[in-house]
């Protein structure tokens, strides 16, 4: 209903799972790393706990996507089962045939014998077996004890079954009981998924807006964002519910952005908070006839209002702004401009310095790397410094995730493009450098002249050869060492552990917002360097 009003292609806070909106905080990445570690640990239990709505199921889904092809997986979502029912479910999930006995109910042994035989055959064929139980806080003590006995199925070399328990905090309390001490001793890895911090909450909100197509300043005031974190307690599902209702409220009241009061009214409706009176947005929406068409009309009204309030100064921060094309920018910047316009007219800003040759932009970017490409083609000269050029059409969400300066191509469709180096990216502005000077512009002004063309530099790893069919042994060792540092584990042994290394790499790519194909390309190399703390130029993200 409110998407077009705020300049969005989609509503950003649906609680339906959508892979486009995947956001992995550091906590989610650590949780995923623990599950993947357990996958190769050779038996026992792995425990993942967390409050309702913190993202346990999301992490579990990502984990299941990373399970290698040589692994059999059984997944049980509803564990309110008896011991016999549990074993039957496990056999069903593993597609283990259980002989029927006419007129006689099956016993535990009827399931255990064929299950054990299946696990032994899988082990002999070089396959691993993993049992994942979600909502494990619903398991009875009797069933948990039977699960412990399942981990007794083993050869002289290793356990035959790896069990992953995922549940709410009560699960940790259950495993602390004296009668379950033997099971607790078999937990080889455990992780509790806490709620997000205030900074992570803001990053999460911004990420969903950018994926939904936001090209203007964030339609949440700072105080409103802080209140979102307080009322949602940093839980992603609660954030979605609260922000969705707050945007509906701002839309119904034709507000340019969500303020603190709107957030509190939204909380009163979705959480039953007592500190605010129940909002009347649904009734207001009905009276106003709010829909997509009416939303467009309200937006037009907001445009006229903002033009009267904001003209003539451009929406910029302290230095000169890139002059937006009036016709193209009006619909994009209208609602945001009313927030950022100064109260009194300001002097016209000087025309910003921009570069008109891409080679000049590469030389400007290279200065941040403390290298000078000299005359000739910069990218060819930079290869001697172990730096490669990279160009692709990217969105702001991924550029923010990469966290490195890069070249923006402006006015690409005019036939006379210009260039500037992006050095900072905050919640509502971008700072561009060209010819030794910097200017800060609103994201709305930037969107009017930039269509996503982004170029940057990345440092190649040891043994890297462009165009090679695959990474060299030296490069594989470098990748394994970087992933080990990220995961806090011992490095895998290059080609010898190729399958496990590819699994780790896919998990890393997925956590970094990249395509999880297990192949190493420039974006993966960039992120490996960034998270490993390699000294490289960084994009400023603070105001």
Coordinates of C-alpha atoms in Angstrom, one line a residue:
X1 CA 0.0 0.0 0.0
X2 CA 2.7 2.5 1.0
X3 CA 5.6 1.4 -1.3
X4 CA 5.1 3.9 -4.1
X5 CA 4.5 6.7 -1.6
X6 CA 8.1 6.2 -0.2
X7 CA 9.6 5.6 -3.6
X8 CA 10.0 1.8 -3.1
X9 CA 9.5 -1.0 -5.6
X10 CA 8.4 -3.4 -2.9
X11 CA 7.2 -3.3 0.7
X12 CA 10.5 -3.9 2.7
X13 CA 9.2 -5.5 5.9
X14 CA 7.2 -8.5 5.0
X15 CA 7.6 -11.3 7.5
X16 CA 7.5 -13.9 4.6
X17 CA 10.9 -15.4 3.9
X18 CA 12.4 -13.8 0.9
X19 CA 16.1 -14.6 0.0
X20 CA 16.5 -11.1 -1.5
X21 CA 16.2 -9.5 1.9
X22 CA 18.6 -11.9 3.7
X23 CA 20.6 -9.9 6.3
X24 CA 23.4 -11.6 8.1
X25 CA 24.7 -9.8 11.2
X26 CA 28.0 -10.8 12.8
X27 CA 25.9 -13.0 15.2
X28 CA 24.2 -14.8 12.4
X29 CA 27.5 -15.4 10.6
X30 CA 29.0 -16.8 13.8
X31 CA 25.9 -19.1 14.3
X32 CA 26.2 -20.4 10.8
X33 CA 30.0 -21.0 11.3
X34 CA 29.2 -23.1 14.4
X35 CA 26.8 -25.3 12.5
X36 CA 29.2 -25.8 9.6
X37 CA 32.0 -26.6 12.1
X38 CA 29.8 -29.2 13.6
X39 CA 29.1 -30.7 10.2
X40 CA 32.8 -31.8 9.9
X41 CA 33.4 -32.6 13.6
X42 CA 32.6 -36.2 13.3
X43 CA 29.6 -36.8 15.6
X44 CA 28.1 -35.6 18.7
X45 CA 25.6 -32.7 19.2
X46 CA 25.7 -29.1 18.0
X47 CA 23.4 -26.7 19.8
X48 CA 21.9 -23.4 18.4
X49 CA 19.6 -21.5 20.7
X50 CA 17.9 -18.1 20.6
X51 CA 14.8 -16.1 21.4
X52 CA 11.7 -16.3 19.2
X53 CA 12.3 -14.3 16.0
X54 CA 16.1 -13.9 16.3
X55 CA 16.7 -15.8 13.0
X56 CA 17.4 -19.3 14.1
X57 CA 15.4 -20.8 11.3
X58 CA 17.0 -18.5 8.8
X59 CA 20.4 -19.7 9.9
X60 CA 19.2 -23.3 9.7
X61 CA 18.0 -22.8 6.2
X62 CA 21.3 -21.3 5.1
X63 CA 23.1 -24.2 6.7
X64 CA 21.0 -26.7 4.8
X65 CA 21.8 -24.9 1.6
X66 CA 25.5 -25.3 2.4
X67 CA 25.4 -29.1 3.2
X68 CA 27.7 -30.8 0.6
X69 CA 26.5 -33.4 -1.8
X70 CA 28.0 -36.3 0.1
X71 CA 25.9 -35.7 3.1
X72 CA 22.5 -37.2 4.0
X73 CA 20.2 -34.9 5.9
X74 CA 17.1 -35.6 8.0
X75 CA 15.2 -32.6 9.2
X76 CA 12.5 -32.8 11.9
X77 CA 10.5 -29.6 12.6
X78 CA 7.8 -30.9 15.0
X79 CA 9.6 -32.8 17.7
X80 CA 6.6 -33.3 20.0
X81 CA 7.0 -37.1 19.5
X82 CA 7.4 -40.2 21.5
X83 CA 10.6 -42.2 21.3
X84 CA 9.1 -44.6 18.7
X85 CA 7.6 -41.7 16.7
X86 CA 10.9 -39.9 16.7
X87 CA 12.8 -43.0 15.4
X88 CA 10.1 -43.5 12.8
X89 CA 10.4 -39.9 11.6
X90 CA 14.2 -40.2 11.4
X91 CA 13.9 -43.4 9.3
X92 CA 11.4 -41.7 7.1
X93 CA 13.6 -38.7 6.6
X94 CA 16.6 -40.9 5.7
X95 CA 14.3 -43.0 3.4
X96 CA 15.1 -46.1 5.5
X97 CA 12.8 -49.0 4.9
X98 CA 11.4 -50.6 8.1
X99 CA 10.1 -54.1 7.8
X100 CA 6.4 -54.4 8.9
X101 CA 5.2 -57.0 11.3
X102 CA 1.6 -57.9 10.8
X103 CA -0.6 -57.1 13.8
X104 CA 2.4 -56.2 16.0
X105 CA 3.3 -52.5 16.8
X106 CA 6.9 -51.7 15.9
X107 CA 9.4 -51.5 18.7
X108 CA 12.4 -49.3 19.2
X109 CA 14.6 -52.1 18.0
X110 CA 12.6 -52.4 14.7
X111 CA 13.7 -48.9 13.8
X112 CA 17.2 -49.0 15.3
X113 CA 18.5 -52.0 13.4
X114 CA 17.7 -50.8 9.8
X115 CA 18.8 -47.3 10.8
X116 CA 22.2 -48.6 12.0
X117 CA 22.6 -50.6 8.9
X118 CA 21.8 -47.6 6.7
X119 CA 24.4 -45.4 8.6
X120 CA 27.1 -48.1 8.2
X121 CA 26.4 -48.4 4.5
X122 CA 26.5 -44.6 4.1
X123 CA 29.8 -44.4 6.0
X124 CA 31.3 -47.1 3.8
X125 CA 30.3 -45.1 0.7
X126 CA 32.0 -42.0 2.1
X127 CA 28.8 -40.2 3.1
X128 CA 28.0 -38.3 6.3
X129 CA 24.7 -38.3 8.0
X130 CA 23.2 -35.3 9.8
X131 CA 20.0 -35.1 11.8
X132 CA 18.6 -31.6 12.3
X133 CA 15.8 -31.0 14.9
X134 CA 14.2 -27.6 15.0
X135 CA 12.1 -26.4 17.9
X136 CA 14.1 -28.8 20.0
X137 CA 12.9 -27.2 23.3
X138 CA 9.8 -29.3 22.8
X139 CA 11.7 -32.6 23.1
X140 CA 11.0 -34.7 26.2
X141 CA 13.8 -35.9 28.5
X142 CA 13.1 -39.4 27.3
X143 CA 13.4 -38.5 23.7
X144 CA 16.6 -36.6 24.4
X145 CA 18.1 -39.6 26.0
X146 CA 17.2 -41.7 23.0
X147 CA 19.0 -39.1 20.8
X148 CA 22.1 -39.5 23.0
X149 CA 21.9 -43.3 22.4
X150 CA 21.8 -42.7 18.7
X151 CA 25.2 -41.0 18.9
X152 CA 26.5 -44.3 20.2
X153 CA 26.2 -45.7 16.7
X154 CA 29.8 -45.6 15.5
X155 CA 32.7 -47.4 13.9
X156 CA 36.2 -47.6 15.3
X157 CA 37.0 -44.3 13.5
X158 CA 34.1 -42.0 14.1
X159 CA 30.4 -41.5 15.0
X160 CA 27.9 -42.3 12.3
X161 CA 25.4 -39.6 13.1
X162 CA 25.8 -35.9 13.7
X163 CA 22.8 -34.3 15.5
X164 CA 22.0 -30.6 15.5
X165 CA 19.5 -29.2 18.0
X166 CA 17.9 -25.8 17.3
X167 CA 15.6 -24.2 19.9
X168 CA 14.6 -21.5 22.2
X169 CA 16.6 -20.6 25.4
X170 CA 14.7 -23.2 27.4
X171 CA 16.7 -25.8 25.5
X172 CA 19.9 -24.7 27.3
X173 CA 18.1 -25.0 30.6
X174 CA 16.9 -28.5 29.8
X175 CA 20.4 -29.7 28.9
X176 CA 21.7 -28.4 32.3
X177 CA 19.5 -30.9 34.2
X178 CA 21.4 -33.6 36.1
X179 CA 19.6 -36.4 34.3
X180 CA 20.9 -35.1 30.9
X181 CA 24.5 -34.5 31.9
X182 CA 25.7 -37.3 29.6
X183 CA 24.1 -35.7 26.6
X184 CA 25.4 -32.2 27.6
X185 CA 28.9 -33.7 27.6
X186 CA 28.5 -34.7 24.0
X187 CA 27.8 -31.1 22.8
X188 CA 30.8 -30.3 20.7
X189 CA 29.7 -26.8 19.7
X190 CA 27.0 -24.4 21.0
X191 CA 25.9 -20.9 20.2
X192 CA 23.3 -18.6 21.5
X193 CA 21.9 -16.2 19.0
X194 CA 21.4 -12.9 20.8
X195 CA 19.2 -10.0 19.5
X196 CA 20.8 -7.3 17.4
X197 CA 22.6 -4.2 18.8
X198 CA 21.2 -0.7 18.0
X199 CA 23.8 -0.3 15.2
X200 CA 22.9 -3.7 13.7
X201 CA 19.2 -2.8 13.9
X202 CA 19.8 0.4 11.9
X203 CA 21.9 -1.6 9.4
X204 CA 19.2 -4.2 9.1
X205 CA 16.5 -1.6 8.4
X206 CA 18.6 0.2 5.9
X207 CA 19.5 -3.0 4.1
X208 CA 15.8 -4.0 3.7
X209 CA 15.0 -0.5 2.3
X210 CA 17.8 -0.6 -0.2
X211 CA 16.8 -4.0 -1.4
X212 CA 13.2 -2.7 -1.8
X213 CA 14.6 0.0 -4.1
X214 CA 15.1 3.1 -1.8
X215 CA 17.0 5.8 -3.6
X216 CA 16.4 8.7 -1.2
X217 CA 17.3 9.3 2.5
X218 CA 16.0 6.7 4.9
X219 CA 12.3 7.6 5.8
X220 CA 13.0 7.1 9.5
X221 CA 14.1 9.9 11.8
X222 CA 17.1 9.0 14.0
X223 CA 15.1 9.1 17.2
X224 CA 12.5 6.9 15.5
X225 CA 15.1 4.3 14.6
X226 CA 16.4 4.2 18.2
X227 CA 12.9 3.7 19.4
X228 CA 12.4 0.9 16.9
X229 CA 15.4 -0.9 18.4
X230 CA 14.1 -0.3 22.0
X231 CA 10.6 -1.5 21.3
X232 CA 11.6 -4.5 19.1
X233 CA 14.4 -5.4 21.4
X234 CA 16.6 -6.0 18.3
X235 CA 14.6 -9.0 17.2
X236 CA 14.3 -9.1 13.4
X237 CA 10.7 -10.4 13.3
X238 CA 9.6 -7.7 15.7
X239 CA 11.5 -5.1 13.7
X240 CA 9.6 -6.1 10.6
X241 CA 6.2 -5.9 12.2
X242 CA 7.0 -2.6 13.9
X243 CA 8.5 -0.9 10.8
X244 CA 5.8 -2.1 8.5
X245 CA 3.1 -0.7 10.7
X246 CA 5.0 2.6 11.3
X247 CA 5.4 3.1 7.6
X248 CA 1.6 2.5 7.1
X249 CA 1.0 5.1 9.8
X250 CA 3.3 7.7 8.2
X251 CA 1.6 7.0 4.9
X252 CA -1.9 7.4 6.2
X253 CA -0.9 10.8 7.8
X254 CA 1.0 12.0 4.7
X255 CA 4.2 12.3 6.7
X256 CA 7.5 12.5 4.8
X257 CA 9.2 10.2 7.3
X258 CA 8.4 8.1 10.4
X259 CA 9.0 10.0 13.7
X260 CA 9.3 8.6 17.2
X261 CA 5.6 9.2 18.0
X262 CA 4.6 7.2 14.9
X263 CA 6.8 4.3 16.0
X264 CA 5.2 4.3 19.5
X265 CA 1.7 4.3 18.0
X266 CA 2.7 1.4 15.8
X267 CA 4.0 -0.5 18.8
X268 CA 0.7 0.0 20.6
X269 CA -1.1 -1.8 17.8
X270 CA 1.3 -4.7 17.0
X271 CA 2.7 -5.3 20.5
X272 CA 0.0 -4.0 22.7
X273 CA 2.3 -1.4 24.3
X274 CA 0.5 0.5 27.0
X275 CA 2.5 3.7 26.7
X276 CA 0.7 5.0 23.6
X277 CA -2.9 5.3 22.6
X278 CA -4.1 2.9 19.9
X279 CA -3.7 4.4 16.4
X280 CA -6.5 4.8 14.0
X281 CA -4.6 4.3 10.8
X282 CA -6.7 1.6 9.3
X283 CA -9.9 3.7 9.7
X284 CA -8.0 6.8 8.4
X285 CA -6.8 4.8 5.4
X286 CA -10.3 3.7 4.6
X287 CA -11.7 7.2 4.9
X288 CA -9.0 8.6 2.6
X289 CA -9.4 5.7 0.2
X290 CA -5.7 4.9 0.3
X291 CA -4.4 2.6 -2.3
X292 CA -1.7 2.7 -4.9
X293 CA -3.5 5.2 -7.0
X294 CA -4.4 7.4 -4.1
X295 CA -0.9 7.0 -2.7
X296 CA 0.4 8.5 -6.0
X297 CA -1.9 11.5 -5.6
X298 CA -0.7 12.0 -2.0
X299 CA 2.8 11.8 -3.2
X300 CA 2.2 14.5 -5.8
X301 CA 0.8 16.7 -3.0
X302 CA 3.8 16.1 -0.9
X303 CA 6.0 17.0 -3.9
X304 CA 4.3 20.4 -4.3
X305 CA 4.6 21.0 -0.5
X306 CA 8.3 20.1 -0.4
X307 CA 9.1 22.2 -3.5
X308 CA 7.6 25.2 -1.8
X309 CA 9.4 24.5 1.5
X310 CA 12.7 23.6 0.0
X311 CA 13.2 25.8 -3.0
X312 CA 15.7 27.0 -4.0
X313 CA 18.5 25.4 -2.0
X314 CA 19.6 21.9 -3.0
X315 CA 19.4 19.1 -0.3
X316 CA 23.1 18.9 0.5
X317 CA 25.5 18.6 3.4
X318 CA 28.2 20.8 4.2
X319 CA 30.1 21.0 0.9
X320 CA 28.8 21.4 -2.7
X321 CA 26.3 18.9 -4.1
X322 CA 26.1 17.4 -7.5
X323 CA 23.3 19.3 -9.2
X324 CA 20.4 17.0 -9.8
X325 CA 18.5 17.1 -13.1
X326 CA 15.2 18.8 -12.1
X327 CA 12.8 16.7 -14.1
X328 CA 14.3 13.4 -13.2
X329 CA 14.9 14.2 -9.5
X330 CA 11.6 15.7 -8.6
X331 CA 9.7 12.5 -8.0
X332 CA 12.7 10.8 -6.3
X333 CA 13.7 13.5 -3.8
X334 CA 10.4 15.2 -3.0
X335 CA 9.5 13.6 0.3
X336 CA 13.1 13.6 1.5
X337 CA 13.8 17.2 0.6
X338 CA 11.2 18.5 3.1
X339 CA 13.3 17.0 5.9
X340 CA 16.7 18.3 4.8
X341 CA 15.9 21.7 3.4
X342 CA 17.4 24.6 5.4
X343 CA 15.0 27.0 7.1
X344 CA 16.4 30.0 5.2
X345 CA 17.7 30.1 1.6
X346 CA 21.4 29.5 1.2
X347 CA 23.8 30.8 -1.3
X348 CA 24.0 28.8 -4.5
X349 CA 26.7 26.1 -4.3
X350 CA 29.6 26.2 -6.6
X351 CA 29.6 23.6 -9.4
X352 CA 31.3 20.5 -8.1
X353 CA 34.6 19.2 -9.6
X354 CA 34.1 16.0 -11.6
X355 CA 36.5 14.0 -13.8
X356 CA 35.7 13.5 -17.5
X357 CA 38.1 10.7 -18.2
X358 CA 37.9 7.3 -16.6
X359 CA 41.7 6.9 -16.5
X360 CA 41.8 10.1 -14.3
X361 CA 39.3 8.4 -12.0
X362 CA 41.5 5.3 -11.7
X363 CA 44.5 7.5 -10.8
X364 CA 42.4 9.3 -8.2
X365 CA 41.3 6.0 -6.7
X366 CA 44.9 4.6 -6.7
X367 CA 46.0 7.5 -4.5
X368 CA 44.1 5.9 -1.6
X369 CA 46.1 2.7 -2.2
X370 CA 49.3 4.7 -2.0
X371 CA 50.3 3.8 -5.5
X372 CA 50.9 5.9 -8.7
X373 CA 50.1 4.1 -12.0
X374 CA 52.0 6.7 -14.0
X375 CA 51.4 7.3 -17.7
X376 CA 49.5 4.9 -20.0
X377 CA 46.6 2.6 -19.1
X378 CA 46.2 2.7 -15.3
X379 CA 44.7 -0.7 -14.8
X380 CA 47.6 -2.4 -16.7
X381 CA 50.2 -0.5 -14.7
X382 CA 48.4 -1.3 -11.3
X383 CA 48.8 -5.0 -12.0
X384 CA 52.5 -4.6 -11.3
X385 CA 51.4 -3.5 -7.8
X386 CA 49.3 -6.7 -7.4
X387 CA 46.2 -4.6 -7.8
X388 CA 43.4 -5.5 -10.3
X389 CA 40.6 -3.3 -11.6
X390 CA 37.0 -4.4 -11.2
X391 CA 33.8 -2.9 -12.7
X392 CA 30.2 -4.0 -12.3
X393 CA 26.7 -2.6 -11.8
X394 CA 26.0 -2.8 -8.1
X395 CA 23.4 -1.5 -5.7
X396 CA 24.2 0.6 -2.6
X397 CA 23.5 -2.3 -0.2
X398 CA 26.3 -4.4 -1.7
X399 CA 28.7 -1.4 -2.0
X400 CA 28.1 -0.7 1.7
X401 CA 28.8 -4.4 2.4
X402 CA 32.0 -4.3 0.4
X403 CA 33.1 -1.2 2.4
X404 CA 35.7 0.1 0.0
X405 CA 36.1 3.3 -2.1
X406 CA 35.2 3.1 -5.7
X407 CA 34.5 5.0 -8.9
X408 CA 31.0 6.1 -9.7
X409 CA 30.0 6.8 -13.3
X410 CA 27.6 9.7 -13.5
X411 CA 25.2 10.6 -16.4
X412 CA 26.1 7.3 -18.1
X413 CA 23.1 7.6 -20.5
X414 CA 24.0 11.0 -21.8
X415 CA 26.9 10.1 -24.0
X416 CA 29.1 12.4 -21.9
X417 CA 29.7 10.6 -18.6
X418 CA 31.7 12.0 -15.7
X419 CA 33.4 10.3 -12.8
X420 CA 34.1 10.7 -9.1
X421 CA 35.5 8.5 -6.3
X422 CA 33.0 7.5 -3.6
X423 CA 34.8 7.8 -0.3
X424 CA 32.0 7.8 2.3
X425 CA 28.5 6.4 2.4
X426 CA 26.2 7.3 5.4
X427 CA 22.5 6.7 6.1
X428 CA 21.4 9.6 3.8
X429 CA 24.5 11.0 2.0
X430 CA 27.5 10.1 -0.2
X431 CA 30.9 11.9 -0.3
X432 CA 32.6 12.1 -3.7
X433 CA 36.2 13.0 -4.4
X434 CA 37.5 14.4 -7.7
X435 CA 40.5 16.4 -8.6
X436 CA 41.6 16.5 -5.0
X437 CA 38.4 18.0 -3.6
X438 CA 35.4 16.4 -1.9
X439 CA 31.7 17.1 -2.0
X440 CA 28.9 15.5 0.0
X441 CA 25.5 14.9 -1.7
X442 CA 22.2 13.4 -0.7
X443 CA 21.5 9.9 -1.8
X444 CA 18.5 11.3 -3.7
X445 CA 20.7 13.7 -5.7
X446 CA 23.1 10.9 -6.4
X447 CA 20.3 8.6 -7.6
X448 CA 19.3 11.2 -10.2
X449 CA 22.6 10.9 -12.0
X450 CA 24.0 7.4 -11.1
X451 CA 22.6 4.2 -12.5
X452 CA 24.8 1.7 -10.5
X453 CA 28.1 1.7 -12.4
X454 CA 30.8 1.0 -9.8
X455 CA 34.5 0.3 -10.2
X456 CA 37.2 -0.4 -7.6
X457 CA 40.5 -2.0 -7.0
X458 CA 41.3 -5.3 -5.2
X459 CA 44.5 -6.9 -4.1
X460 CA 45.2 -10.3 -5.7
X461 CA 46.3 -13.2 -3.4
X462 CA 49.6 -15.1 -3.7
X463 CA 49.7 -17.4 -6.7
X464 CA 46.8 -15.7 -8.4
X465 CA 46.7 -15.9 -12.2
X466 CA 44.0 -14.1 -14.1
X467 CA 42.2 -16.4 -16.6
X468 CA 43.4 -19.6 -15.0
X469 CA 40.9 -22.5 -14.9
X470 CA 41.1 -22.7 -11.1
X471 CA 43.0 -21.3 -8.2
X472 CA 46.6 -22.5 -7.7
X473 CA 47.7 -24.5 -4.7
X474 CA 49.2 -21.3 -3.2
X475 CA 46.0 -19.4 -3.7
X476 CA 44.0 -22.3 -2.1
X477 CA 46.2 -22.2 0.9
X478 CA 45.7 -18.4 1.2
X479 CA 41.9 -18.9 0.9
X480 CA 41.9 -21.6 3.6
X481 CA 43.9 -19.4 5.9
X482 CA 41.5 -16.5 5.5
X483 CA 38.4 -18.7 6.1
X484 CA 40.1 -20.2 9.1
X485 CA 40.6 -16.8 10.6
X486 CA 37.0 -15.8 9.9
X487 CA 35.7 -19.1 11.4
X488 CA 38.1 -19.3 14.3
X489 CA 39.2 -22.8 13.2
X490 CA 42.3 -24.6 11.9
X491 CA 43.0 -24.1 8.2
X492 CA 41.9 -26.8 5.8
X493 CA 44.6 -28.4 3.7
X494 CA 43.9 -26.9 0.3
X495 CA 43.1 -29.4 -2.4
X496 CA 43.1 -32.4 0.0
X497 CA 40.0 -30.9 1.7
X498 CA 38.5 -29.4 -1.4
X499 CA 34.9 -30.4 -0.7
X500 CA 35.0 -29.0 2.9
X501 CA 36.8 -25.9 1.7
X502 CA 34.1 -25.3 -0.9
X503 CA 31.4 -25.7 1.7
X504 CA 33.1 -23.1 3.9
X505 CA 33.5 -20.8 1.0
X506 CA 29.8 -21.0 0.0
X507 CA 28.8 -20.3 3.6
X508 CA 31.1 -17.3 3.6
X509 CA 29.7 -16.0 0.3
X510 CA 26.2 -16.4 1.5
X511 CA 26.9 -14.6 4.7
X512 CA 28.5 -11.7 2.8
X513 CA 25.6 -11.2 0.4
X514 CA 27.4 -12.8 -2.5
X515 CA 26.3 -15.6 -4.9
X516 CA 27.1 -18.8 -3.0
X517 CA 28.6 -20.7 -5.9
X518 CA 31.8 -21.8 -4.2
X519 CA 33.9 -20.1 -6.8
X520 CA 36.5 -17.4 -6.0
X521 CA 36.2 -14.2 -7.9
X522 CA 37.0 -10.6 -7.3
X523 CA 34.1 -9.9 -4.9
X524 CA 34.9 -12.9 -2.8
X525 CA 38.6 -12.0 -2.6
X526 CA 37.6 -8.4 -1.5
X527 CA 35.4 -9.8 1.3
X528 CA 38.0 -12.3 2.4
X529 CA 40.5 -9.4 2.8
X530 CA 38.0 -7.2 4.5
X531 CA 36.9 -9.6 7.2
X532 CA 40.4 -10.8 7.8
X533 CA 41.5 -7.3 8.6
X534 CA 43.9 -6.7 5.7
X535 CA 45.1 -3.1 5.6
X536 CA 43.2 -1.7 2.6
X537 CA 41.4 1.6 2.0
X538 CA 37.9 1.6 3.7
X539 CA 34.7 3.4 2.8
X540 CA 33.7 5.8 5.6
X541 CA 30.3 4.9 6.9
X542 CA 29.9 7.3 9.9
X543 CA 28.5 10.8 9.5

